[in-house]
Coordinates of C-alpha atoms (C1' of nucleotides) in Angstrom, one line a residue:
Chain A
X4 CA 0.0 0.0 0.0
X5 CA 1.3 3.4 0.7
X6 CA 4.3 2.9 2.8
X7 CA 3.7 4.8 6.0
X8 CA 6.6 3.2 7.7
X9 CA 6.3 4.9 11.0
X10 CA 9.7 4.0 12.3
X11 CA 9.4 6.6 15.1
X12 CA 10.2 5.3 18.6
X13 CA 6.6 4.8 19.6
X14 CA 5.8 3.2 16.3
X15 CA 3.1 1.2 17.9
X16 CA -0.5 2.3 17.9
X17 CA -1.8 4.3 20.7
X18 CA -5.0 2.4 21.3
X19 CA -6.9 4.9 23.3
X20 CA -6.1 7.5 20.7
X21 CA -7.5 5.2 18.0
X22 CA -10.7 4.7 20.0
X23 CA -11.0 8.5 20.2
X24 CA -10.8 8.6 16.4
X25 CA -13.4 6.0 16.2
X26 CA -15.7 8.1 18.4
X27 CA -15.0 11.2 16.3
X28 CA -15.7 9.2 13.1
X29 CA -19.0 7.8 14.5
X30 CA -20.1 11.3 15.5
X31 CA -19.2 12.6 12.1
X32 CA -21.2 9.9 10.4
X33 CA -24.1 10.5 12.7
X34 CA -24.2 14.2 11.8
X35 CA -24.1 13.4 8.1
X36 CA -27.0 11.0 8.5
X37 CA -29.1 13.4 10.5
X38 CA -28.4 16.3 8.1
X39 CA -29.3 14.2 5.0
X40 CA -32.5 12.9 6.6
X41 CA -33.6 16.3 7.9
X42 CA -33.3 17.7 4.3
X43 CA -36.0 15.1 3.4
X44 CA -38.2 15.8 6.4
X45 CA -37.2 12.8 8.4
X46 CA -35.4 12.4 11.7
X47 CA -33.1 9.4 12.4
X48 CA -35.7 7.5 14.5
X49 CA -38.5 8.1 12.0
X50 CA -36.2 7.2 9.1
X51 CA -35.5 3.9 10.7
X52 CA -39.2 3.1 10.7
X53 CA -39.5 4.1 7.1
X54 CA -36.5 2.2 6.1
X55 CA -37.6 -1.0 7.8
X56 CA -41.0 -0.9 6.2
X57 CA -39.3 -0.2 2.9
X58 CA -37.0 -3.2 3.3
X59 CA -39.3 -5.7 4.9
X60 CA -42.7 -4.6 3.8
X61 CA -45.8 -3.7 5.9
X62 CA -45.2 -4.7 9.5
X63 CA -46.9 -4.4 12.9
X64 CA -45.7 -1.7 15.3
X65 CA -44.7 -4.4 17.6
X66 CA -42.3 -5.8 15.0
X67 CA -40.9 -2.4 14.4
X68 CA -40.4 -1.8 18.1
X69 CA -38.4 -5.0 18.4
X70 CA -36.4 -4.3 15.3
X71 CA -35.5 -0.8 16.3
X72 CA -35.0 -1.6 20.0
X73 CA -37.5 0.8 21.5
X74 CA -40.7 0.5 23.4
X75 CA -44.1 0.0 21.8
X76 CA -45.1 3.4 23.2
X77 CA -42.3 5.0 21.2
X78 CA -43.3 3.4 18.0
X79 CA -46.8 4.7 18.4
X80 CA -45.3 8.2 18.7
X81 CA -43.0 7.7 15.7
X82 CA -45.8 6.4 13.5
X83 CA -48.0 9.2 14.7
X84 CA -45.5 11.7 13.4
X85 CA -44.9 9.8 10.2
X86 CA -48.6 9.5 9.5
X87 CA -49.1 13.2 10.1
X88 CA -46.3 14.1 7.7
X89 CA -47.7 11.6 5.2
X90 CA -44.9 9.1 4.9
X91 CA -46.8 6.1 6.3
X92 CA -50.3 4.9 6.9
X93 CA -51.8 2.4 9.4
X94 CA -54.0 -0.3 8.0
X95 CA -55.9 -3.1 9.7
X96 CA -54.1 -6.4 10.1
X97 CA -56.0 -8.9 7.9
X98 CA -55.8 -11.7 10.6
X99 CA -55.1 -10.1 14.0
X100 CA -57.7 -7.6 14.9
X101 CA -55.5 -6.2 17.7
X102 CA -52.7 -5.3 15.3
X103 CA -52.1 -2.7 12.7
X104 CA -49.8 -2.8 9.7
X105 CA -47.6 0.2 8.9
X106 CA -47.2 0.7 5.2
X107 CA -45.5 3.3 3.1
X108 CA -47.6 5.9 1.2
X109 CA -46.6 7.1 -2.2
X110 CA -44.7 9.9 -0.5
X111 CA -43.0 7.3 1.7
X112 CA -41.9 5.3 -1.3
X113 CA -40.7 8.4 -3.0
X114 CA -38.5 9.4 -0.1
X115 CA -36.9 6.0 0.2
X116 CA -36.2 6.1 -3.5
X117 CA -34.6 9.5 -3.2
X118 CA -32.6 8.5 -0.2
X119 CA -31.3 5.4 -1.9
X120 CA -30.3 7.4 -5.0
X121 CA -28.6 10.0 -2.7
X122 CA -26.6 7.3 -0.9
X123 CA -25.6 5.7 -4.1
X124 CA -24.3 9.1 -5.4
X125 CA -22.6 10.0 -2.1
X126 CA -21.0 6.6 -1.5
X127 CA -19.5 6.7 -5.0
X128 CA -17.9 10.0 -4.0
X129 CA -16.9 9.0 -0.5
X130 CA -14.9 6.0 -1.6
X131 CA -13.7 7.2 -5.0
X132 CA -10.2 6.4 -5.8
X133 CA -9.7 4.0 -2.9
X134 CA -8.0 0.7 -3.9
X135 CA -10.4 -2.1 -3.6
X136 CA -8.2 -3.8 -1.1
X137 CA -8.3 -0.8 1.2
X138 CA -12.1 -0.7 1.1
X139 CA -12.3 -4.4 1.8
X140 CA -9.9 -4.0 4.8
X141 CA -11.8 -1.0 6.0
X142 CA -15.0 -3.0 6.1
X143 CA -13.2 -5.9 7.7
X144 CA -11.8 -3.6 10.5
X145 CA -15.2 -2.1 11.1
X146 CA -16.8 -5.5 11.4
X147 CA -14.1 -6.7 13.8
X148 CA -14.4 -3.7 16.0
X149 CA -18.2 -3.9 15.9
X150 CA -18.0 -7.5 17.0
X151 CA -15.7 -6.7 19.9
X152 CA -17.8 -3.7 20.9
X153 CA -20.8 -6.1 21.2
X154 CA -18.7 -8.3 23.5
X155 CA -17.7 -5.4 25.7
X156 CA -21.3 -4.2 25.9
X157 CA -22.7 -7.5 26.9
X158 CA -20.1 -7.9 29.5
X159 CA -18.4 -10.9 27.9
X160 CA -15.3 -8.9 28.7
X161 CA -14.6 -7.1 31.9
X162 CA -16.1 -3.7 32.1
Chain B
X2 CA -19.3 14.6 -10.0
X3 CA -15.9 13.1 -10.9
X4 CA -16.1 10.5 -13.5
X5 CA -15.8 7.2 -11.7
X6 CA -15.8 4.8 -14.6
X7 CA -15.9 1.5 -12.9
X8 CA -14.9 -0.6 -15.8
X9 CA -14.2 -3.8 -13.9
X10 CA -16.9 -6.5 -14.1
X11 CA -17.9 -6.2 -10.5
X12 CA -14.6 -7.0 -8.8
X13 CA -15.1 -3.6 -7.3
X14 CA -16.7 -2.8 -4.0
X15 CA -20.4 -2.2 -3.8
X16 CA -20.1 1.4 -2.5
X17 CA -23.7 1.8 -1.2
X18 CA -23.3 -1.5 0.7
X19 CA -20.1 -0.1 2.2
X20 CA -21.8 3.1 3.2
X21 CA -24.5 1.0 4.9
X22 CA -21.8 -0.8 6.9
X23 CA -20.4 2.6 7.9
X24 CA -23.9 3.6 9.1
X25 CA -24.2 0.3 11.1
X26 CA -20.7 0.8 12.5
X27 CA -21.4 4.4 13.6
X28 CA -24.7 3.3 15.3
X29 CA -22.9 0.5 17.1
X30 CA -20.2 2.8 18.4
X31 CA -22.9 5.3 19.4
X32 CA -24.6 2.6 21.5
X33 CA -21.4 1.6 23.1
X34 CA -20.7 5.2 24.1
X35 CA -24.1 5.8 25.5
X36 CA -24.1 2.6 27.4
X37 CA -20.7 3.2 29.0
X38 CA -21.6 6.8 30.0
X39 CA -25.0 5.8 31.4
X40 CA -23.3 3.3 33.6
X41 CA -21.4 6.3 35.1
X42 CA -24.5 8.5 35.4
X43 CA -23.8 10.6 32.4
X44 CA -25.6 11.1 29.1
X45 CA -23.7 11.8 25.9
X46 CA -24.4 15.6 25.8
X47 CA -23.5 15.9 29.5
X48 CA -20.4 13.8 29.1
X49 CA -19.2 16.2 26.3
X50 CA -19.4 19.1 28.8
X51 CA -17.5 17.1 31.4
X52 CA -14.9 16.0 28.9
X53 CA -14.3 19.5 27.6
X54 CA -13.8 20.9 31.0
X55 CA -11.5 18.0 31.9
X56 CA -9.4 18.6 28.8
X57 CA -9.4 22.4 28.6
X58 CA -9.9 23.4 32.1
X59 CA -12.7 25.7 33.6
X60 CA -14.6 27.5 30.8
X61 CA -17.5 29.8 30.4
X62 CA -20.8 28.3 29.2
X63 CA -20.4 30.3 26.1
X64 CA -17.2 28.6 25.2
X65 CA -18.8 25.2 25.9
X66 CA -21.7 26.1 23.7
X67 CA -19.4 26.9 20.8
X68 CA -17.3 23.9 21.3
X69 CA -20.2 21.5 21.4
X70 CA -22.2 23.2 18.7
X71 CA -25.4 23.8 20.7
X72 CA -27.2 26.9 21.9
X73 CA -26.3 28.8 25.1
X74 CA -29.7 27.9 26.4
X75 CA -28.9 24.2 26.1
X76 CA -25.6 24.5 27.9
X77 CA -27.5 26.1 30.8
X78 CA -29.7 23.0 30.9
X79 CA -26.8 20.6 30.6
X80 CA -24.8 22.4 33.4
X81 CA -28.0 22.5 35.5
X82 CA -28.2 18.8 35.3
X83 CA -24.5 18.3 35.9
X84 CA -24.6 20.6 38.9
X85 CA -27.5 18.7 40.4
X86 CA -25.9 15.4 39.9
X87 CA -22.7 16.8 41.4
X88 CA -20.2 16.6 38.5
X89 CA -19.5 20.3 38.0
X90 CA -19.9 23.6 39.8
X91 CA -20.4 27.1 38.6
X92 CA -18.0 29.7 39.9
X93 CA -17.8 33.5 39.3
X94 CA -15.5 34.5 36.4
X95 CA -12.6 36.5 38.0
X96 CA -12.7 39.3 35.4
X97 CA -16.1 39.3 33.6
X98 CA -18.9 39.6 36.1
X99 CA -21.4 38.5 33.4
X100 CA -19.8 35.2 33.0
X101 CA -19.5 32.0 35.0
X102 CA -16.8 29.4 34.8
X103 CA -17.8 25.7 34.8
X104 CA -15.3 23.5 36.7
X105 CA -15.2 19.9 37.8
X106 CA -16.0 18.8 41.3
X107 CA -14.1 15.9 42.9
X108 CA -16.8 13.7 41.6
X109 CA -16.4 15.1 38.1
X110 CA -12.6 14.5 38.2
X111 CA -13.3 11.0 39.5
X112 CA -15.6 10.1 36.7
X113 CA -13.3 11.4 34.0
X114 CA -10.5 9.4 35.5
X115 CA -12.6 6.3 35.6
X116 CA -13.8 6.8 32.0
X117 CA -10.2 7.3 30.8
X118 CA -9.2 4.1 32.5
X119 CA -12.1 2.3 31.0
X120 CA -11.4 3.5 27.5
X121 CA -7.8 2.5 27.9
X122 CA -8.8 -1.0 29.0
X123 CA -11.5 -1.4 26.3
X124 CA -9.3 0.0 23.5
X125 CA -6.6 -2.5 24.3
X126 CA -9.2 -5.2 23.9
X127 CA -10.9 -3.8 20.8
X128 CA -7.8 -3.6 18.8
X129 CA -5.9 -6.5 20.3
X130 CA -4.1 -8.7 17.8
X131 CA -4.5 -6.3 14.9
X132 CA -1.3 -5.7 12.9
X133 CA 0.0 -2.2 13.4
X134 CA -0.4 -1.6 9.7
X135 CA -4.0 -2.5 9.7
X136 CA -4.8 -0.2 12.6
X137 CA -3.0 2.6 10.8
X138 CA -4.9 2.0 7.7
X139 CA -8.1 1.8 9.6
X140 CA -7.5 5.2 11.0
X141 CA -6.4 6.6 7.7
X142 CA -9.6 5.3 6.0
X143 CA -11.8 6.8 8.7
X144 CA -10.0 10.1 8.3
X145 CA -10.4 10.1 4.6
X146 CA -14.1 9.3 4.7
X147 CA -14.6 11.8 7.5
X148 CA -13.1 14.5 5.3
X149 CA -15.2 13.6 2.4
X150 CA -18.3 13.5 4.5
X151 CA -17.6 17.1 5.5
X152 CA -17.4 18.0 1.9
X153 CA -20.7 16.3 1.1
X154 CA -22.3 18.0 4.1
X155 CA -21.1 21.5 3.2
X156 CA -22.3 21.1 -0.3
X157 CA -18.8 21.2 -1.8
X158 CA -20.1 18.2 -3.7
X159 CA -23.6 18.0 -5.3
X160 CA -26.2 16.7 -3.0
Chain C
dT4 C1' -53.5 -15.1 30.4
dA5 C1' -50.7 -13.0 27.0
dT6 C1' -50.3 -9.6 23.4
dT7 C1' -51.2 -5.1 20.5
dG8 C1' -51.6 -0.7 20.8
dT9 C1' -53.1 3.4 23.3
dT10 C1' -53.5 7.1 27.1
dA11 C1' -51.1 9.3 30.9
dT12 C1' -47.0 11.0 32.8
dA13 C1' -42.1 12.3 33.1
dC14 C1' -37.3 13.2 31.8
dT15 C1' -33.7 14.7 28.5
dC16 C1' -32.0 17.2 24.6
dT17 C1' -32.8 20.6 21.3
dA18 C1' -34.4 25.3 19.4
dT19 C1' -36.2 30.5 19.3
dA20 C1' -37.3 34.5 21.5
dA21 C1' -37.4 37.8 25.1
dC22 C1' -35.2 39.5 29.3
dT23 C1' -31.2 40.8 32.9
dA24 C1' -27.0 42.2 34.1
dT25 C1' -22.9 43.5 32.6
dA26 C1' -19.1 45.0 29.0
Chain D
dT19 C1' -24.6 48.1 21.2
dA20 C1' -23.0 43.6 22.1
dT21 C1' -22.3 39.7 25.1
dA22 C1' -23.2 36.0 29.1
dG23 C1' -26.6 33.7 31.0
dT24 C1' -31.4 33.0 32.3
dT25 C1' -36.6 32.5 31.9
dA26 C1' -40.4 31.1 28.9
dT27 C1' -42.1 28.1 25.6
dA28 C1' -42.2 24.3 22.3
dG29 C1' -41.2 19.9 19.9
dA30 C1' -39.0 15.3 19.5
dG31 C1' -37.3 11.0 21.5
dT32 C1' -37.1 8.0 25.2
dA33 C1' -39.1 5.4 29.3
dT34 C1' -42.8 3.1 32.8
dA35 C1' -47.3 2.1 34.1
dA36 C1' -52.1 1.3 33.5
dC37 C1' -55.8 0.2 30.3
dA38 C1' -58.7 -1.4 26.2
dA39 C1' -59.5 -4.8 22.8
dT40 C1' -58.4 -9.1 21.1
dA41 C1' -55.9 -13.7 20.9

DNA sequence: TATTGTTATACTCTATAACTATA
DNA sequence: TATAGTTATAGAGTATAACAATA
């Protein structure tokens, strides 16, 4: 690759410093996401609802709550907001009369299409010029760290 | 944009898929941060105040507001919470009688020390066994993507 | 009895706008 | 006039708990 032969005395990685970079990176990505969604009239939590329905089809609020990891009460609020702003609609569940299905409206389908197009465009720019190998390794590193974060979080490791 | 003529069959990376991984990674890191802070009685916004004071010493709320990127009103609320929970204290500014300085209490100093120790421990685990070169490249990739995200966000690139 | 979704209530973070006390 | 911080008000996201209708 590009020989960054850091021969300096402390050539070894400063792990806490790397973790701080990871935090900064995550925050930066978060801001990017929020900004993009806001421009389309969506917040991050609402977008997660829209995206789940887009990907997996009409679902009960209960299913959404489990997928997102929030309480049922919260999904009620999110869907309320999304219904008011016209992105989704609640319809009766065909078999279970307790449940409702959340489905996208035309406006909801339109916004997911625009977001997908935007991400395609942006991702092409974000990773332009990077050697394939570097991209692969980047993804591999993220996956590895993500996996270990999960272990730290679940207490598999000492906290 | 800049002509990215991806001529290879499909040996090349699926950029939108990579971007989705980046989103998942950022979300995962965010959860890890929140969880760790909550365990110490801090929320992410409050921790950012505590961390800034820890790093840069006693500061006015105005300075904190600018550093964090929120309104002055918000900092008032954050410092209110932190004062109630005993992490910081407001003291008169020695020269400017309009201003207040936010400084850490013993409890505040204690929590930053514990957090720093925890991050040191966790980072050692998170990156354990990774070749130095891979860690360096991971950081380099994050930096590159972060830089381009900023460009996308500021509209330097088409949106 | 258990589950789906709601109402009721509360806490945190965020923002604008108007106000005070000082510079 | 401008700045530092506050009060007032509002909206979004999160959580628990109690309740209705239905399984």
